[in-house]
Coordinates of C-alpha atoms and ligand atoms in Angstrom, one line a residue:
X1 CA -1.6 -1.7 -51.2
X2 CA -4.0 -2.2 -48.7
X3 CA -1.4 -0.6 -46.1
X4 CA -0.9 2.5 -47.6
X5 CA -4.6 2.8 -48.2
X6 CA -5.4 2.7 -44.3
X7 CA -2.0 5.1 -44.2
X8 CA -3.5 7.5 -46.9
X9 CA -7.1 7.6 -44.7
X10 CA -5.3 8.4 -41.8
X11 CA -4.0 11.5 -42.9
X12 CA -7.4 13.1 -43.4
X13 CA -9.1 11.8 -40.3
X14 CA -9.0 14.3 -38.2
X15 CA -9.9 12.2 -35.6
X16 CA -7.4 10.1 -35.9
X17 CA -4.9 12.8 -36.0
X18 CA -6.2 14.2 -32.9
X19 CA -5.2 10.5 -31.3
X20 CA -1.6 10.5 -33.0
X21 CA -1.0 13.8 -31.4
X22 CA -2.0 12.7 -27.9
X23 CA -0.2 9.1 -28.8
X24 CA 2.8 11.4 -28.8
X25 CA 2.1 13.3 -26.0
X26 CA 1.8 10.0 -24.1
X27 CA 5.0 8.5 -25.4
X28 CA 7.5 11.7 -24.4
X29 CA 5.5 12.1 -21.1
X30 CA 5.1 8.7 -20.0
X31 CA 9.2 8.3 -18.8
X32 CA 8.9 11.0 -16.2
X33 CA 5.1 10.4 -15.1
X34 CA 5.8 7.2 -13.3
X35 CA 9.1 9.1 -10.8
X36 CA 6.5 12.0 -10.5
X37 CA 3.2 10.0 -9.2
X38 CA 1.0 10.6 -12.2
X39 CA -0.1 6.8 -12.2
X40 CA -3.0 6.2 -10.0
X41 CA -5.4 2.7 -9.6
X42 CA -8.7 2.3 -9.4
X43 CA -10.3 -0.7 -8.1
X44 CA -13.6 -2.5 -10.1
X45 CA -15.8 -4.9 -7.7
X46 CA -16.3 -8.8 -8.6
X47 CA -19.1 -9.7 -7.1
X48 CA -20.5 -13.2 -6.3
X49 CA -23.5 -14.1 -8.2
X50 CA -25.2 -16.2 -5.9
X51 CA -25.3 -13.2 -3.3
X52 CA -23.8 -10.3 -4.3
X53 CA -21.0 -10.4 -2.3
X54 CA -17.5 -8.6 -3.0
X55 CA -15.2 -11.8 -4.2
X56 CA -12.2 -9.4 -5.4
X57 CA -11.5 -6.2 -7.0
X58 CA -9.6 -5.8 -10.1
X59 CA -6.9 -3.4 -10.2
X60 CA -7.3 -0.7 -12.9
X61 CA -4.4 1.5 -13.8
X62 CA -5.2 5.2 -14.4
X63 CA -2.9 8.3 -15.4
X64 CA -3.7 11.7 -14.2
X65 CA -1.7 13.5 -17.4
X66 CA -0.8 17.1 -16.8
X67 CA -2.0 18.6 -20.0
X68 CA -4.2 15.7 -21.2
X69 CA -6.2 14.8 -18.1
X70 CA -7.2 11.6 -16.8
X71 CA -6.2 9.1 -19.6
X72 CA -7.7 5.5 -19.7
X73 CA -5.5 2.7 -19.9
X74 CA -6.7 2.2 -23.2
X75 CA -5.0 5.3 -23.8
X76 CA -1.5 4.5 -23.2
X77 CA -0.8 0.7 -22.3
X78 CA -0.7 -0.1 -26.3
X79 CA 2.5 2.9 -26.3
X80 CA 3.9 1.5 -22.6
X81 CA 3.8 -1.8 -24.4
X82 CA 5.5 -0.8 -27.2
X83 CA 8.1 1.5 -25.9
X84 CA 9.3 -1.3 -22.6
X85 CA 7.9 1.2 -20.1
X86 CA 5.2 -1.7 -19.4
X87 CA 7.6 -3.4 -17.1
X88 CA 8.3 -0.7 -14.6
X89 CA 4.5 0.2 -14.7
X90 CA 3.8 -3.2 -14.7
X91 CA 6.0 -3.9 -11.7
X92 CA 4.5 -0.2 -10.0
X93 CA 1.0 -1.5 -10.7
X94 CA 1.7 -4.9 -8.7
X95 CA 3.5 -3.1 -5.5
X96 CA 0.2 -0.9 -5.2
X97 CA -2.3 -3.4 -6.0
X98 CA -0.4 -6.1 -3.1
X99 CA 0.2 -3.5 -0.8
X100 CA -3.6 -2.1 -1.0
X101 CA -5.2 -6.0 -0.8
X102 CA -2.5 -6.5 2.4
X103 CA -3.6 -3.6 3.9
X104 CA -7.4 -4.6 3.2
X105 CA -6.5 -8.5 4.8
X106 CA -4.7 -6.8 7.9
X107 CA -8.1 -4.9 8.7
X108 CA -10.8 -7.0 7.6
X109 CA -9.3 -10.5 7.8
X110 CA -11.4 -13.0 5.5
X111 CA -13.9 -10.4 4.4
X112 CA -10.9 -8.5 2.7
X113 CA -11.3 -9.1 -1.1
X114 CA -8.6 -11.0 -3.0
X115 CA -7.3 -8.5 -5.3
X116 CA -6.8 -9.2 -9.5
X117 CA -4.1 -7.5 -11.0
X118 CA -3.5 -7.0 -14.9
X119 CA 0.0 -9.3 -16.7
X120 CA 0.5 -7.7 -20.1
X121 CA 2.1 -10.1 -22.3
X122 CA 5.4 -8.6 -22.1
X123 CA 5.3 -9.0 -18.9
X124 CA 4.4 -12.5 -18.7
X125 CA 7.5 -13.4 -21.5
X126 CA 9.8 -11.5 -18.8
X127 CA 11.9 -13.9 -17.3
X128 CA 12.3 -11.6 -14.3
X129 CA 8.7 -12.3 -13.5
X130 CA 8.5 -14.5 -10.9
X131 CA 11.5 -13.4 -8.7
X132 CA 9.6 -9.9 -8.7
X133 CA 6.3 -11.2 -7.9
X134 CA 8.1 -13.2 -4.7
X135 CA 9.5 -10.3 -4.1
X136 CA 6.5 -7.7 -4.0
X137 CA 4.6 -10.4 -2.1
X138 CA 7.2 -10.6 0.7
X139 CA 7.5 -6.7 1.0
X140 CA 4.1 -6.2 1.5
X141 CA 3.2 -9.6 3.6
X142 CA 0.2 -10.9 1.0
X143 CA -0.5 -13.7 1.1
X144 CA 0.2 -15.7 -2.3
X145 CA -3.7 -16.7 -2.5
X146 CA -5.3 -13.3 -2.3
X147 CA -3.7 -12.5 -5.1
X148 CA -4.8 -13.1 -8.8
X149 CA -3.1 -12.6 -12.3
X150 CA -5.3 -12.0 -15.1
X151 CA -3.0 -13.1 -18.6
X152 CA -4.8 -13.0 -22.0
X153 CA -4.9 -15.7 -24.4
X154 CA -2.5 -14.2 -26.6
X155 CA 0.3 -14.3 -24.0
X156 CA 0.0 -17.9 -24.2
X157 CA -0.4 -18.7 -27.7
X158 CA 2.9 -18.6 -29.8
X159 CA 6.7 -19.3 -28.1
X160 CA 5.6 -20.2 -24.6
X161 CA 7.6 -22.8 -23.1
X162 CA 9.7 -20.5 -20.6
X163 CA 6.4 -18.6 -20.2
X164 CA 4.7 -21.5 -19.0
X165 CA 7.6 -22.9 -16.4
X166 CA 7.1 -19.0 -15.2
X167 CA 3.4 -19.6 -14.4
X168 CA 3.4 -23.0 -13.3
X169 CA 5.7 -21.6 -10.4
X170 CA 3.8 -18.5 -9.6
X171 CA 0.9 -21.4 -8.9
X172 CA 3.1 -23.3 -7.0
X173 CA 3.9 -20.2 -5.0
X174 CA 0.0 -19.9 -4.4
X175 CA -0.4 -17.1 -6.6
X176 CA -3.8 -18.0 -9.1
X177 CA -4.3 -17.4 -12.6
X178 CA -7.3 -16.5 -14.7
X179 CA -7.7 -16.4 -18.6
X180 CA -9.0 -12.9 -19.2
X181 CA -10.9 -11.7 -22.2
X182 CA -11.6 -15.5 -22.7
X183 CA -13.3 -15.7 -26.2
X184 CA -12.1 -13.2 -28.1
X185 CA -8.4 -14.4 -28.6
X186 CA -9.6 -17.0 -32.1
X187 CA -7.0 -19.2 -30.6
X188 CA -7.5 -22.7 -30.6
X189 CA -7.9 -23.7 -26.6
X190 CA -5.2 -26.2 -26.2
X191 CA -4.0 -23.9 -24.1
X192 CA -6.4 -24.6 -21.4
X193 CA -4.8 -28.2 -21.1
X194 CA -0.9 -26.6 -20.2
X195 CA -2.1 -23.9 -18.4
X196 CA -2.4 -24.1 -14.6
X197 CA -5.9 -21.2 -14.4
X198 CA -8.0 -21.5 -12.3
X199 CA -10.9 -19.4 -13.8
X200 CA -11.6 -17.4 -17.0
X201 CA -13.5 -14.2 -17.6
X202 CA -15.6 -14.1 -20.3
X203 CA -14.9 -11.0 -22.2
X204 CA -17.1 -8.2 -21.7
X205 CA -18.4 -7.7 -25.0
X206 CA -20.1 -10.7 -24.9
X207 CA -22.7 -9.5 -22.4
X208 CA -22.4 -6.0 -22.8
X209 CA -22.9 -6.4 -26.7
X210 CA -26.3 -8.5 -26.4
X211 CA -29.1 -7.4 -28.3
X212 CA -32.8 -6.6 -26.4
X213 CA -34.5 -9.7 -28.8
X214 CA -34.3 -11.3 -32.0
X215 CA -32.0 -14.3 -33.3
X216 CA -28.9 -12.8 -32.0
X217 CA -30.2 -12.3 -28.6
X218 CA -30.6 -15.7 -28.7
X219 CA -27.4 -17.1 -30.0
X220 CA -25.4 -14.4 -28.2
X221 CA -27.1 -15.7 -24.7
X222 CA -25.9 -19.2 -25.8
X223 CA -22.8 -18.8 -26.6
X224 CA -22.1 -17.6 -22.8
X225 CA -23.6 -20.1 -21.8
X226 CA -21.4 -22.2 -23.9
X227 CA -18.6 -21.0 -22.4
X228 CA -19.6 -20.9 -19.1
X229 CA -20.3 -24.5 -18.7
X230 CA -16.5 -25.0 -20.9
X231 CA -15.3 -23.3 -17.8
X232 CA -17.3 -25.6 -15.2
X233 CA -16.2 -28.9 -17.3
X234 CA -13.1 -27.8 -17.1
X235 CA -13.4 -27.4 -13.0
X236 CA -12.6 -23.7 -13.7
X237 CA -14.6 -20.9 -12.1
X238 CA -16.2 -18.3 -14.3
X239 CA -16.8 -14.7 -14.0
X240 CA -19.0 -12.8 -16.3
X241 CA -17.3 -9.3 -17.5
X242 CA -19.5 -6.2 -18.8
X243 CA -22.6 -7.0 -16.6
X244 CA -24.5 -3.6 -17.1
X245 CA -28.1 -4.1 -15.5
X246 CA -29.5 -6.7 -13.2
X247 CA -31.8 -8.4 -15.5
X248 CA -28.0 -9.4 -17.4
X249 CA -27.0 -10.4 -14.2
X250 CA -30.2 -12.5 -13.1
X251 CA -29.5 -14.5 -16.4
X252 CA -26.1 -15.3 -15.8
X253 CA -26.4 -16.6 -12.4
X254 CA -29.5 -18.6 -13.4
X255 CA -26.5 -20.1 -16.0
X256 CA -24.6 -20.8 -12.6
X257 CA -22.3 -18.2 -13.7
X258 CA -19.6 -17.8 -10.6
X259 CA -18.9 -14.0 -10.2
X260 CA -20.0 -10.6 -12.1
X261 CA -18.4 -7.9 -13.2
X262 CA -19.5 -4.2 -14.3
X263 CA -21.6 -1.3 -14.1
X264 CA -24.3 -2.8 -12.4
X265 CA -21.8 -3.8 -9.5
X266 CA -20.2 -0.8 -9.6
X267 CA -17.9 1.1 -11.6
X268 CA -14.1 1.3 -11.1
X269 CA -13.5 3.4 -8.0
X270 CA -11.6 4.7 -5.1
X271 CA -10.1 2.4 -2.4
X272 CA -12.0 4.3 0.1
X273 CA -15.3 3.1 -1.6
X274 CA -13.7 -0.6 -1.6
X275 CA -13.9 0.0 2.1
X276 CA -17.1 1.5 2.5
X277 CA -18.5 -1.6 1.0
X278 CA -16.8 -3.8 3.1
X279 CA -17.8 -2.6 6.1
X280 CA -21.6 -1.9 4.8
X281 CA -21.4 -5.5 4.3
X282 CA -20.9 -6.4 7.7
Ligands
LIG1 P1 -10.0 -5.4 -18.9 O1 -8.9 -6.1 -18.1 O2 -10.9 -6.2 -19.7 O3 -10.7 -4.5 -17.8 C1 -12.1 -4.3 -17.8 C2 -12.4 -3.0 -18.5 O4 -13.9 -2.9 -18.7 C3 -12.1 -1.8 -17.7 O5 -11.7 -0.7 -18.6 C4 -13.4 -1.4 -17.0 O6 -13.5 -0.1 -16.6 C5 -14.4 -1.8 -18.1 N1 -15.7 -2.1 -17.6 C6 -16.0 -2.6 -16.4 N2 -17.3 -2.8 -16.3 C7 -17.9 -2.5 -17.5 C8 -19.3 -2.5 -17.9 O7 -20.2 -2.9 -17.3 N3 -19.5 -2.0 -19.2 C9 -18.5 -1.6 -20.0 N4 -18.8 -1.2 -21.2 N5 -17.1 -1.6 -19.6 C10 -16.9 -2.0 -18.3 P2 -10.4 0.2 -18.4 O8 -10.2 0.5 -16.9 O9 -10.5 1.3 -19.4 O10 -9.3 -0.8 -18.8 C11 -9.1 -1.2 -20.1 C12 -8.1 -2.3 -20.2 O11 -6.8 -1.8 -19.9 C13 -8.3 -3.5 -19.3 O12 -9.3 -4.3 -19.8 C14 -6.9 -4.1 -19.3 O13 -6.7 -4.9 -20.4 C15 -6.0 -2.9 -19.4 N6 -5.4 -2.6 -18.1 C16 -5.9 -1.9 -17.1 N7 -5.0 -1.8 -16.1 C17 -3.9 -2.5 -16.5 C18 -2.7 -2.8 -15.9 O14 -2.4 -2.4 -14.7 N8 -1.8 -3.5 -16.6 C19 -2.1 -3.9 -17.9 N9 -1.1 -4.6 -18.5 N10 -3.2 -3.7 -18.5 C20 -4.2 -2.9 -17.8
LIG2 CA1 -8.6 -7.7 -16.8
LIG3 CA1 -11.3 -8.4 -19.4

């Protein structure tokens, strides 16, 4: 009853509607949009807390939609999840990201940020996963270790066991691993103990979400720092999501909070603006 209560709502929201219809735009288009170059990536600093250094970029998948515009992933990786075209974006995504942070390493050398690239869970239960990830690595000449996969919590939780032998060898290739979205997935961390990460990101809502005073400043505040210090006990490093302004990101690497991501490091953007910071760094 509840079900067809939500349905019912649905119907008048005109909102909602408006989504539905640009759901379906996104579901016809999205075959042909890959073949015809529509998919672009932007690339979003991680900074280092202690001096504000580039540490990695994380590779943000865009679509340049014909009729629609520029659509957020947001927009269409729930429908390219659904509808199986995740694992050819997927797969698209990874080629660009390992070709871009390969190209970065062949100029720069060490000051060439390791690149973070996006698993959805789909992709991560594929058993053609680690074969394609050798692969892409060999084709573009990355190397294994400046390259990270972020997989959320919930590609972990539930059947797992092939899943697991999958990751275990993308570590032993050299590849790392980071939890992403680490606290919002209400599962019960035993994960932590199988799983062969090598840092977490605290979901951005934590930070992002934090009120300007009062008791849920507070407890807000200490539940990152719960979690950041989980990380450290757990000899993992820790990188702070949503970080909008710099008195957030003052606090957080008072907390001895690793790395920082977000508006107050800079947006998602261009690889050319990747490379005009790392050569203003110099
Ligand atoms: P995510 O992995 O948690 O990525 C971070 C998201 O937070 C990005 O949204 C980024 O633009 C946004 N963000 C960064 N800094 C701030 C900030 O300071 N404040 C706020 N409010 N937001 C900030 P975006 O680019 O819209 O991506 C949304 C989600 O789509 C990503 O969340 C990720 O889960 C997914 N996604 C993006 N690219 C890929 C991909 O190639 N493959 C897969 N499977 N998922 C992807
Ligand atoms: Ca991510
Ligand atoms: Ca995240």
């Amino acid at each position: 009853a509840k079900e067809e209560g939500r349905g019912r709502w649905t119907l008048f929201d005109p909102q909602r509607n408006a989504r539905a219809v640009s759901r379906y735009a996104v579901s016809v288009r999205m075959p042909v949009a890959l073949d015809r170059g529509e998919f672009f990536i932007d690339y979003q600093p991680l900074c280092l807390l202690a001096d504000g250094s580039l540490s990695a970029v994380e590779a943000l998948v865009r679509w340049r939609h014909p009729q629609l515009g520029v659509l957020g992933p947001d927009e269409f990786i729930g429908t390219a999840e659904e509808t199986g075209l995740i694992m050819p974006l997927g797969r698209w995504v990874l080629e660009q990201a390992c070709g871009q942070a390969a190209d970065w390493a062949r100029r720069f050398g060490d000051r060439a940020p390791q690149v973070n690239v996006n698993l959805a869970v789909r992709q991560v239960r594929n058993a053609g996963l680690v074969s394609d990830i050798d692969r892409i690595l060999r084709d573009t000449g990355l190397e294994p270790r400046r390259l990270q996969l972020e997989i959320t919590e919930s590609a972990v939780v539930g059947p797992k066991d092939e899943s697991l032998r999958a990751l275990h060898s993308l570590v032993d290739m050299g590849v790392s691993l980071a939890v992403d979205d680490f606290g919002t997935g209400w599962s019960n961390l035993a994960y932590l103990r199988d799983l062969p990460v090598s840092g977490l990101k605290i979901a951005g809502s934590f930070v992002s979400d934090l009120k300007d005073s009062g008791r849920e400043q507070v407890l807000g505040w200490r539940i990152v720092g719960g979690l950041v210090s989980l990380a450290h006990t757990l000899g993992l490093s820790v990188t702070a999501e949503g970080v909008e302004n710099a008195e957030h990101a003052e606090r957080l690497r008072s907390m001895g909070c690793d790395r920082a991501q977000g508006w107050h490091f800079g947006r998602p953007m261009r690889p050319e603006e990747i490379v005009r910071r790392i050569v203003e760094a110099e």
